[in-house]
Coordinates of C-alpha atoms and ligand atoms in Angstrom, one line a residue:
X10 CA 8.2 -3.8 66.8
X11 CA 9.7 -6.9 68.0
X12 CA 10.4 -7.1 71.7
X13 CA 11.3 -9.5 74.8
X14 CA 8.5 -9.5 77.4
X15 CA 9.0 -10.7 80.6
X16 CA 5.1 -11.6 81.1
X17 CA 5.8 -12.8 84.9
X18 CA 8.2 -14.2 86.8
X19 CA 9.3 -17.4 85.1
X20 CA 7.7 -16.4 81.9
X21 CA 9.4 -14.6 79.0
X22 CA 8.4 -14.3 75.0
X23 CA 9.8 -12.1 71.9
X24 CA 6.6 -10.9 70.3
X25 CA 5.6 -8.0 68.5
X26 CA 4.6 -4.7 70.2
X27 CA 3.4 -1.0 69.8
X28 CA 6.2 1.0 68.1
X29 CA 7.1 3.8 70.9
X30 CA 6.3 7.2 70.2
X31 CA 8.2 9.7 71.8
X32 CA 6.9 12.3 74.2
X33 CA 8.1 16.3 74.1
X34 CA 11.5 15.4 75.7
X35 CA 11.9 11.9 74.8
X36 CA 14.0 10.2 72.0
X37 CA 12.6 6.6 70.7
X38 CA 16.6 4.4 70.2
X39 CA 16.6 1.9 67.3
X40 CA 19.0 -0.5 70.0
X41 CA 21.8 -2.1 68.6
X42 CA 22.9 -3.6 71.7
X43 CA 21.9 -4.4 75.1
X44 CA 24.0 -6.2 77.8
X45 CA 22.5 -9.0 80.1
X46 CA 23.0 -8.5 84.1
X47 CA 21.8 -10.3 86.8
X48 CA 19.5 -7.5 87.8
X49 CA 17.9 -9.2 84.5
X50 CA 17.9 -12.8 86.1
X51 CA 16.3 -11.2 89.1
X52 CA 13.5 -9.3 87.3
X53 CA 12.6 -13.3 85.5
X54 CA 13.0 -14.9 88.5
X55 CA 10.4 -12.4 90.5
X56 CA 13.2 -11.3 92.8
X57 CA 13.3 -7.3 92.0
X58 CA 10.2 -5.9 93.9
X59 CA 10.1 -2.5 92.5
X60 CA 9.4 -4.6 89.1
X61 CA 5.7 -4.3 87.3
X62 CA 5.1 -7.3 84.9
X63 CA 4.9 -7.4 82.3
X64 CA 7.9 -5.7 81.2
X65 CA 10.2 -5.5 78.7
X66 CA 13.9 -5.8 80.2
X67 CA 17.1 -4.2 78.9
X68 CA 19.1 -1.4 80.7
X69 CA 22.6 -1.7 79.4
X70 CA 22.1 -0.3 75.5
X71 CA 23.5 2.2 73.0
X72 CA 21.4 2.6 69.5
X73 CA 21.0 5.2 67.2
X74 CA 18.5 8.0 67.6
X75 CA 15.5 6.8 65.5
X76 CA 12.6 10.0 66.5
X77 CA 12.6 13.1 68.6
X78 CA 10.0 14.5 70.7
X79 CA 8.7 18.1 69.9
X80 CA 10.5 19.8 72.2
X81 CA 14.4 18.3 71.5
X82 CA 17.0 20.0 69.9
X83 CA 20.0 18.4 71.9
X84 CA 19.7 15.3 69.4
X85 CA 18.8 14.7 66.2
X86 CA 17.8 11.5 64.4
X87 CA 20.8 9.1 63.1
X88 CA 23.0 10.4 66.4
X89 CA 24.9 7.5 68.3
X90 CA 23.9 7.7 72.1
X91 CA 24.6 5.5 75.0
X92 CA 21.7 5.6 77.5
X93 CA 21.2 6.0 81.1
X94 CA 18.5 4.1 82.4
X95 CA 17.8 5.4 85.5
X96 CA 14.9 7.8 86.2
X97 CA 15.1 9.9 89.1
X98 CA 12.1 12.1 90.4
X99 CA 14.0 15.2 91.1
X100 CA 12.2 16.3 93.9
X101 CA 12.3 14.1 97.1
X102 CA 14.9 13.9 99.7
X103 CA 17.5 12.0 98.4
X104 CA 17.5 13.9 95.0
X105 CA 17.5 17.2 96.7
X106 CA 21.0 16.3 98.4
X107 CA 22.5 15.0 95.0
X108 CA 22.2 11.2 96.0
X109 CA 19.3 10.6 92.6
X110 CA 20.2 6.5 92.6
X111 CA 18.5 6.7 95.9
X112 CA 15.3 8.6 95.0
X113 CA 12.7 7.3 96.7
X114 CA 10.7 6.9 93.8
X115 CA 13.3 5.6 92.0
X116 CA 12.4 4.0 88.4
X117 CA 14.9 2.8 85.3
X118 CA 14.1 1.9 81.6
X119 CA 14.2 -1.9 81.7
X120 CA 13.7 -2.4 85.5
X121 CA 10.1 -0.3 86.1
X122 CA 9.8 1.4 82.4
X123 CA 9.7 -0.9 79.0
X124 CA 13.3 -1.4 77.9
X125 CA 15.7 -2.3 75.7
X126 CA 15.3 -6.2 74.7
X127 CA 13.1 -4.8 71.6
X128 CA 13.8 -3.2 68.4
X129 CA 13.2 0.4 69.9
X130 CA 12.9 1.8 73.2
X131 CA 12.2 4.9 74.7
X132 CA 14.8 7.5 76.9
X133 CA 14.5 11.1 77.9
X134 CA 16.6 13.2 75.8
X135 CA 18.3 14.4 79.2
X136 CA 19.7 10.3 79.7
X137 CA 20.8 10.2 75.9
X138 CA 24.9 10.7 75.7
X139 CA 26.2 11.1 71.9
X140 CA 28.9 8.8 71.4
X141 CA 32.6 10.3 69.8
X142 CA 33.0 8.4 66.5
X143 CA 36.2 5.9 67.8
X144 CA 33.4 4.2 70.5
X145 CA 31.3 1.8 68.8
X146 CA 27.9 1.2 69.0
X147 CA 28.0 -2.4 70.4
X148 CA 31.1 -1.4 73.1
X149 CA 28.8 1.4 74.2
X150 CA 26.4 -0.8 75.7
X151 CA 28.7 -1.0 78.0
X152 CA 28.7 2.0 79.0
X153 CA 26.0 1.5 81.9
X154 CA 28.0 -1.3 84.1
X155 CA 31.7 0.8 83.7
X156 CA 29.1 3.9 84.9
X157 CA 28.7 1.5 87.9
X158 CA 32.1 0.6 88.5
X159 CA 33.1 4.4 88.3
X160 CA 30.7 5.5 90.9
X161 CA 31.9 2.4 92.7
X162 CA 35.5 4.3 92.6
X163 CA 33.8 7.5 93.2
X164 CA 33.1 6.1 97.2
X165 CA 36.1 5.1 97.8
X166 CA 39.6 7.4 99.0
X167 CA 41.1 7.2 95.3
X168 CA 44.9 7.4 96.7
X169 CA 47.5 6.6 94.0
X170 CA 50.3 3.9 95.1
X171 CA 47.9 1.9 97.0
X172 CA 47.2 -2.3 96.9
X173 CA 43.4 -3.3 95.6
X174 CA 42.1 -6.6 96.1
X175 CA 39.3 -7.8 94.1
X176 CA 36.8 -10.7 94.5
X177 CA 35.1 -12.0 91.4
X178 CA 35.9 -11.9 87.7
X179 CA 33.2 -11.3 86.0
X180 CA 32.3 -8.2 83.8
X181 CA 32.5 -5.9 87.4
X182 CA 35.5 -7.4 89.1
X183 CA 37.5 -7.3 85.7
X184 CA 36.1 -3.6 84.9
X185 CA 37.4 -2.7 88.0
X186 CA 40.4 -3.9 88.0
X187 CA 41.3 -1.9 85.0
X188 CA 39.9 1.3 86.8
X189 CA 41.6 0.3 89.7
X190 CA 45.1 0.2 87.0
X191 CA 44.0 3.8 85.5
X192 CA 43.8 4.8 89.0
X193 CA 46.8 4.3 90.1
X194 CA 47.1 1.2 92.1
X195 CA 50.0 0.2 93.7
X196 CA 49.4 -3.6 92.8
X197 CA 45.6 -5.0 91.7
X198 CA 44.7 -8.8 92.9
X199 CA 42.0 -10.5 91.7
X200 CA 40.2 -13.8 93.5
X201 CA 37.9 -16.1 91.4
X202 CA 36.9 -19.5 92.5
X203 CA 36.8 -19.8 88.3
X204 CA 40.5 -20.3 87.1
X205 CA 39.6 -19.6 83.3
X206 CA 38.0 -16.3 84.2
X207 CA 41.2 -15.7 86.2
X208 CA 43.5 -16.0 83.0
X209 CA 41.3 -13.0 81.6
X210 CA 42.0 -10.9 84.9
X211 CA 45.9 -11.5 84.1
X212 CA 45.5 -10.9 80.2
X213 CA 44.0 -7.4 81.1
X214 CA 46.6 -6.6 84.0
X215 CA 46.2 -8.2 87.2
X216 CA 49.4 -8.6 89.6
X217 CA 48.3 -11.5 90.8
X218 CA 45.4 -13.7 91.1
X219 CA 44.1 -16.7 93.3
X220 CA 41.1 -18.7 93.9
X221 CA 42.1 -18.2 97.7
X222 CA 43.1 -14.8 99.1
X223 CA 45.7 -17.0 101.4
X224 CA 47.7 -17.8 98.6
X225 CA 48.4 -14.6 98.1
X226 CA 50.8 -13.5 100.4
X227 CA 49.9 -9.9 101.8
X228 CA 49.6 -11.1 105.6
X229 CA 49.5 -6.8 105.9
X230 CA 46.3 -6.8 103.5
X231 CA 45.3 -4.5 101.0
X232 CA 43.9 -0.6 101.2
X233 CA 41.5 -1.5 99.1
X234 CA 38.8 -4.5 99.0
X235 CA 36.0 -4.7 96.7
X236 CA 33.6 -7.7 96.7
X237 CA 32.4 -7.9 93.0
X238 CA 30.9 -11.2 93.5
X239 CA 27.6 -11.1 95.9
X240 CA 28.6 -14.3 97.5
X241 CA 28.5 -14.1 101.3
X242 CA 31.8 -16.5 101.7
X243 CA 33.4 -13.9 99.8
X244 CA 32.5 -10.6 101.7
X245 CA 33.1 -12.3 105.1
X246 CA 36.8 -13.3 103.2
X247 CA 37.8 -9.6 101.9
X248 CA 36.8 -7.9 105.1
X249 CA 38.8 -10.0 107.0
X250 CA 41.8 -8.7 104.7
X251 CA 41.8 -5.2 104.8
X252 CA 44.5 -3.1 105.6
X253 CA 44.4 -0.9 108.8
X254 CA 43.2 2.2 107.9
X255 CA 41.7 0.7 104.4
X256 CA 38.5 0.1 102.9
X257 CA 35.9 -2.4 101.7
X258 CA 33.4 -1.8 98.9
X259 CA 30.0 -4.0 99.0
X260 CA 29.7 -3.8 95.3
X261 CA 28.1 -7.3 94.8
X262 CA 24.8 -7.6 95.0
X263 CA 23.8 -10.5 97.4
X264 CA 19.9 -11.5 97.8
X265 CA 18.1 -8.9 99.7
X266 CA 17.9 -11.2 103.0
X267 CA 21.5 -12.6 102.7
X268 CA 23.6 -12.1 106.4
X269 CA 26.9 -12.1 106.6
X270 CA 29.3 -12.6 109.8
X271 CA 32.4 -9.6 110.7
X272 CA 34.5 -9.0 113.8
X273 CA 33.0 -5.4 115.0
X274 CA 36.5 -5.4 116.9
X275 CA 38.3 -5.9 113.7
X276 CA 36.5 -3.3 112.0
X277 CA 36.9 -0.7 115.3
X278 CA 40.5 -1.6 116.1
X279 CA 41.8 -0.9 112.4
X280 CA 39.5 1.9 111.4
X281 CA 38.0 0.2 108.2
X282 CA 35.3 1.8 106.6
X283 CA 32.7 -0.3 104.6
X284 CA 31.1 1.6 101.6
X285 CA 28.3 0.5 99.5
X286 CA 27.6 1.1 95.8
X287 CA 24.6 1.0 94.3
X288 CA 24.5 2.0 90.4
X289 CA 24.7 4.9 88.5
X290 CA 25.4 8.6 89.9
X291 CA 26.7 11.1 88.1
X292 CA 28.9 8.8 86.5
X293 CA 27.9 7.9 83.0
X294 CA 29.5 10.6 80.9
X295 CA 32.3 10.1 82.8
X296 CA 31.8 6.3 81.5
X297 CA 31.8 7.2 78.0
X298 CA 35.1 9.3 77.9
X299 CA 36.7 6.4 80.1
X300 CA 35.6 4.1 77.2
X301 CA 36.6 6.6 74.4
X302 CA 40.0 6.5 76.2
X303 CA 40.3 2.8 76.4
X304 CA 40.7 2.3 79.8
X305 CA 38.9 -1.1 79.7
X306 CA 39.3 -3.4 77.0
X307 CA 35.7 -3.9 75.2
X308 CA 36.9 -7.0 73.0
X309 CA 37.4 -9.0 75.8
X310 CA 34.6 -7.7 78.5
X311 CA 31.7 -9.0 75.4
X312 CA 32.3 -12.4 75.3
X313 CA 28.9 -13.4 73.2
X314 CA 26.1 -12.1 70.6
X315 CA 22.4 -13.0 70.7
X316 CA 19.8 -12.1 68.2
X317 CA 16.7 -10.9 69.7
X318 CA 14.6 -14.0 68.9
X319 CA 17.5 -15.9 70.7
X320 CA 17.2 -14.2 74.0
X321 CA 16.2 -17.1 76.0
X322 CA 19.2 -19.0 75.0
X323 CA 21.3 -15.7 76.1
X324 CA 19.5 -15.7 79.6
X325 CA 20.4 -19.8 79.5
X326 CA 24.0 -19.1 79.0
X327 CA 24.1 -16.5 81.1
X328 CA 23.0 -18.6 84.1
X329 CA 25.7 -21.1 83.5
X330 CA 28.3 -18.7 84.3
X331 CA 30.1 -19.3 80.7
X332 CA 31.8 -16.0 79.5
X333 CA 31.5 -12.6 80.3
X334 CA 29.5 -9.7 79.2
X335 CA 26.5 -11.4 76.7
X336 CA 24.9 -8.9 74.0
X337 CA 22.0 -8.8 72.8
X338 CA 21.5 -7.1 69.4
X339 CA 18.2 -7.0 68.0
X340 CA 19.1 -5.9 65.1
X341 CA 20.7 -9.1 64.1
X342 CA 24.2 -9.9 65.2
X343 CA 26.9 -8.8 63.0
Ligands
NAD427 N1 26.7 -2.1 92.7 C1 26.3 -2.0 91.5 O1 26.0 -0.9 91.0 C2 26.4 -3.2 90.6 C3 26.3 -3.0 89.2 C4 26.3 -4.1 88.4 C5 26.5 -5.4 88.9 N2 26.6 -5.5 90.3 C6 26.8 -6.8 90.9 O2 28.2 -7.1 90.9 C7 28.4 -8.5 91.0 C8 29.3 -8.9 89.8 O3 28.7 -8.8 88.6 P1 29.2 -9.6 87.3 O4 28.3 -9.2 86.2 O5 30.7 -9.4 87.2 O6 28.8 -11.1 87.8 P2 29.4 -12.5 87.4 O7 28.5 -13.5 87.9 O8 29.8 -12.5 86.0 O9 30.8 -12.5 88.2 C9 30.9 -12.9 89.6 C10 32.1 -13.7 89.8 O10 32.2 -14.0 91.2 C11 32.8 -15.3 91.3 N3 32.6 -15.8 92.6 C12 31.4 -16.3 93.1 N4 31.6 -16.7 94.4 C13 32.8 -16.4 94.7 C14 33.6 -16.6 95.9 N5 33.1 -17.1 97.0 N6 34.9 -16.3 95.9 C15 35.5 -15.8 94.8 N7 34.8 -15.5 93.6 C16 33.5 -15.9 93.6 C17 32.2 -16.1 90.2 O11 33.0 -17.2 89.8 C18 32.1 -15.1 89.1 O12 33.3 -15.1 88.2 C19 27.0 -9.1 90.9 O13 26.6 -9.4 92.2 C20 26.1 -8.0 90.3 O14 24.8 -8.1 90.7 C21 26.5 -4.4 91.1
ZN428 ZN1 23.0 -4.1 84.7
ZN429 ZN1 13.8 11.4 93.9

């Protein structure tokens, strides 16, 4: 089959590979689409240690079922699934208490396992969900980031008639947003430094928007902060604006040695709690019936299509910053 392989860091090709055959409890996916992240970036740009090279990257996908192992009767071929990626081990610490995204040997397809920048790629049955028949196959991919921004909501207090701020535009700011809307938010805000991206955060619902907190007008703050950006000016911004009694979510990713400055008083005096997210937990087929229902809009979260042999180009256009959710759909874009 034909697949992307990150060789190295810095050093990518689409080239042809062993077909996949599936183990007892596996299912081999003929991918139709698979998003682009940054976790992506940081796997080509050798900044993802858990990473072996080569690898083939791709986390966010949906395809059809294309094989089953011996041992599945859960699936069967020509079914339209949405994949989880991550692999938990089920037995140390952290999966024992229910808390699998922190295993401590923690893998996912397309981060530690081959993934889904190829023609087919390989998934437990167990991380396979069928899809109902109003999602289709190329919104399904993304499934994977909304499954981040629910467990994202998951962590924090989930009160109705409450005010949400929310750094960065991008696919996770604007996903959130629309949660934060389902949710029953008082008021969502959104902050971009990016004006056009802005004018998408206001087509799908915002209140308000600014590329400056400031100018928003909520001396009181907001219950709710989430940084959705991973820049550090940002974070130190949104915890300065949190309501007494509210909370801030580190969503972002920044780089692993990133530091960031806060008032320890202002954190004490008002009772703020800060809650980190990291991925997936018990969230993805929760995901899927939030997509089913339309709670975000998927024609305007995937902004681009890539062919496979055009990946390259993808990751370029990704790196400018230009749109939103990129696709890649090795089956030839539609
Ligand atoms: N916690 C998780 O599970 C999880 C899952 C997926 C993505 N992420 C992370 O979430 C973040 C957002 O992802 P994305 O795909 O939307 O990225 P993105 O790059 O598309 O969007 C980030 C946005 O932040 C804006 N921004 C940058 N600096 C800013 C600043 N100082 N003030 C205001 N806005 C600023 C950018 O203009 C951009 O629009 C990334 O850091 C990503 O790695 C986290
Ligand atoms: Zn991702
Ligand atoms: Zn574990």
């Amino acid at each position: 089959m034909r697949a992307v392989v990150i060789e190295k860091p810095g050093q990518i090709t689409t080239t042809t590979v062993d077909d996949p055959t599936p183990g007892p409890r596996e299912v081999v996916v003929e991918v139709s689409g698979v998003g682009i992240c940054g976790t992506d970036l940081h796997i080509l740009d050798g900044e993802f240690a858990p990473t072996p090279y080569p690898i083939v990257p791709g986390h966010e996908f949906a395809g059809t079922v294309a094989a089953v192992g011996s041992a599945v009767t859960e699936l069967t071929v020509g079914d339209r699934v949405a994949v989880d990626p991550s692999l938990y081990c089920g037995e140390c610490h952290f999966c024992g208490i229910g808390r699998g995204n922190l295993c401590e040997r923690w893998n996912a397809i397309g981060v530690t396992k081959p993934g889904a920048s190829a023609e087919f790629c390989l998934a437990p049955v167990a991380n396979c969900y069928r899809l109902p028949d109003s999602v289709s196959l190329e919104h399904a991919a993304l499934v994977e980031p909304l499954s981040c921004a629910v467990h994202g909501f998951d962590l924090l207090p989930g009160r109705v008639g409450e005010h949400y701020l929310i750094y960065g535009a991008g696919t996770m700011g604007l996903m959130m947003a629309q949660l934060a809307r389902f949710a029953g938010a008082a008021s969502v805000s959104v902050v971009d430094l990016n004006t056009d991206r802005l004018a998408v955060a206001t087509g799908l619902g915002a209140d308000a928007t600014a590329t400056n907190a400031g100018e928003l007008e909520r001396p009181e703050g907001w219950e709710v902060v989430i940084d959705c950006t991973g820049a550090v000016p940002a974070i130190e911004d949104g915890l300065s604006r949190v309501r007494r009694g509210g909370t801030f979510q580190v969503f972002g990713v920044t780089a692993s040695d990133a530091v960031a400055s806060f008032s320890p008083f202002h954190v004490y005096n008002n009772e703020i709690t800060v809650v980190g997210s990291m991925a997936v937990l018990h969230s993805f087929g929760r995901a899927v019936e939030l997509l089913a229902k339309g709670v975000i809009d998927p024609t305007v979260m995937i902004s681009h299509r890539f062919g496979l042999d055009a990946y390259e180009t993808a990751i370029d256009h990704f790196r400018r910053g230009s749109g939103r959710k990129l696709q890649v759909q090795p089956g030839g874009t539609a």
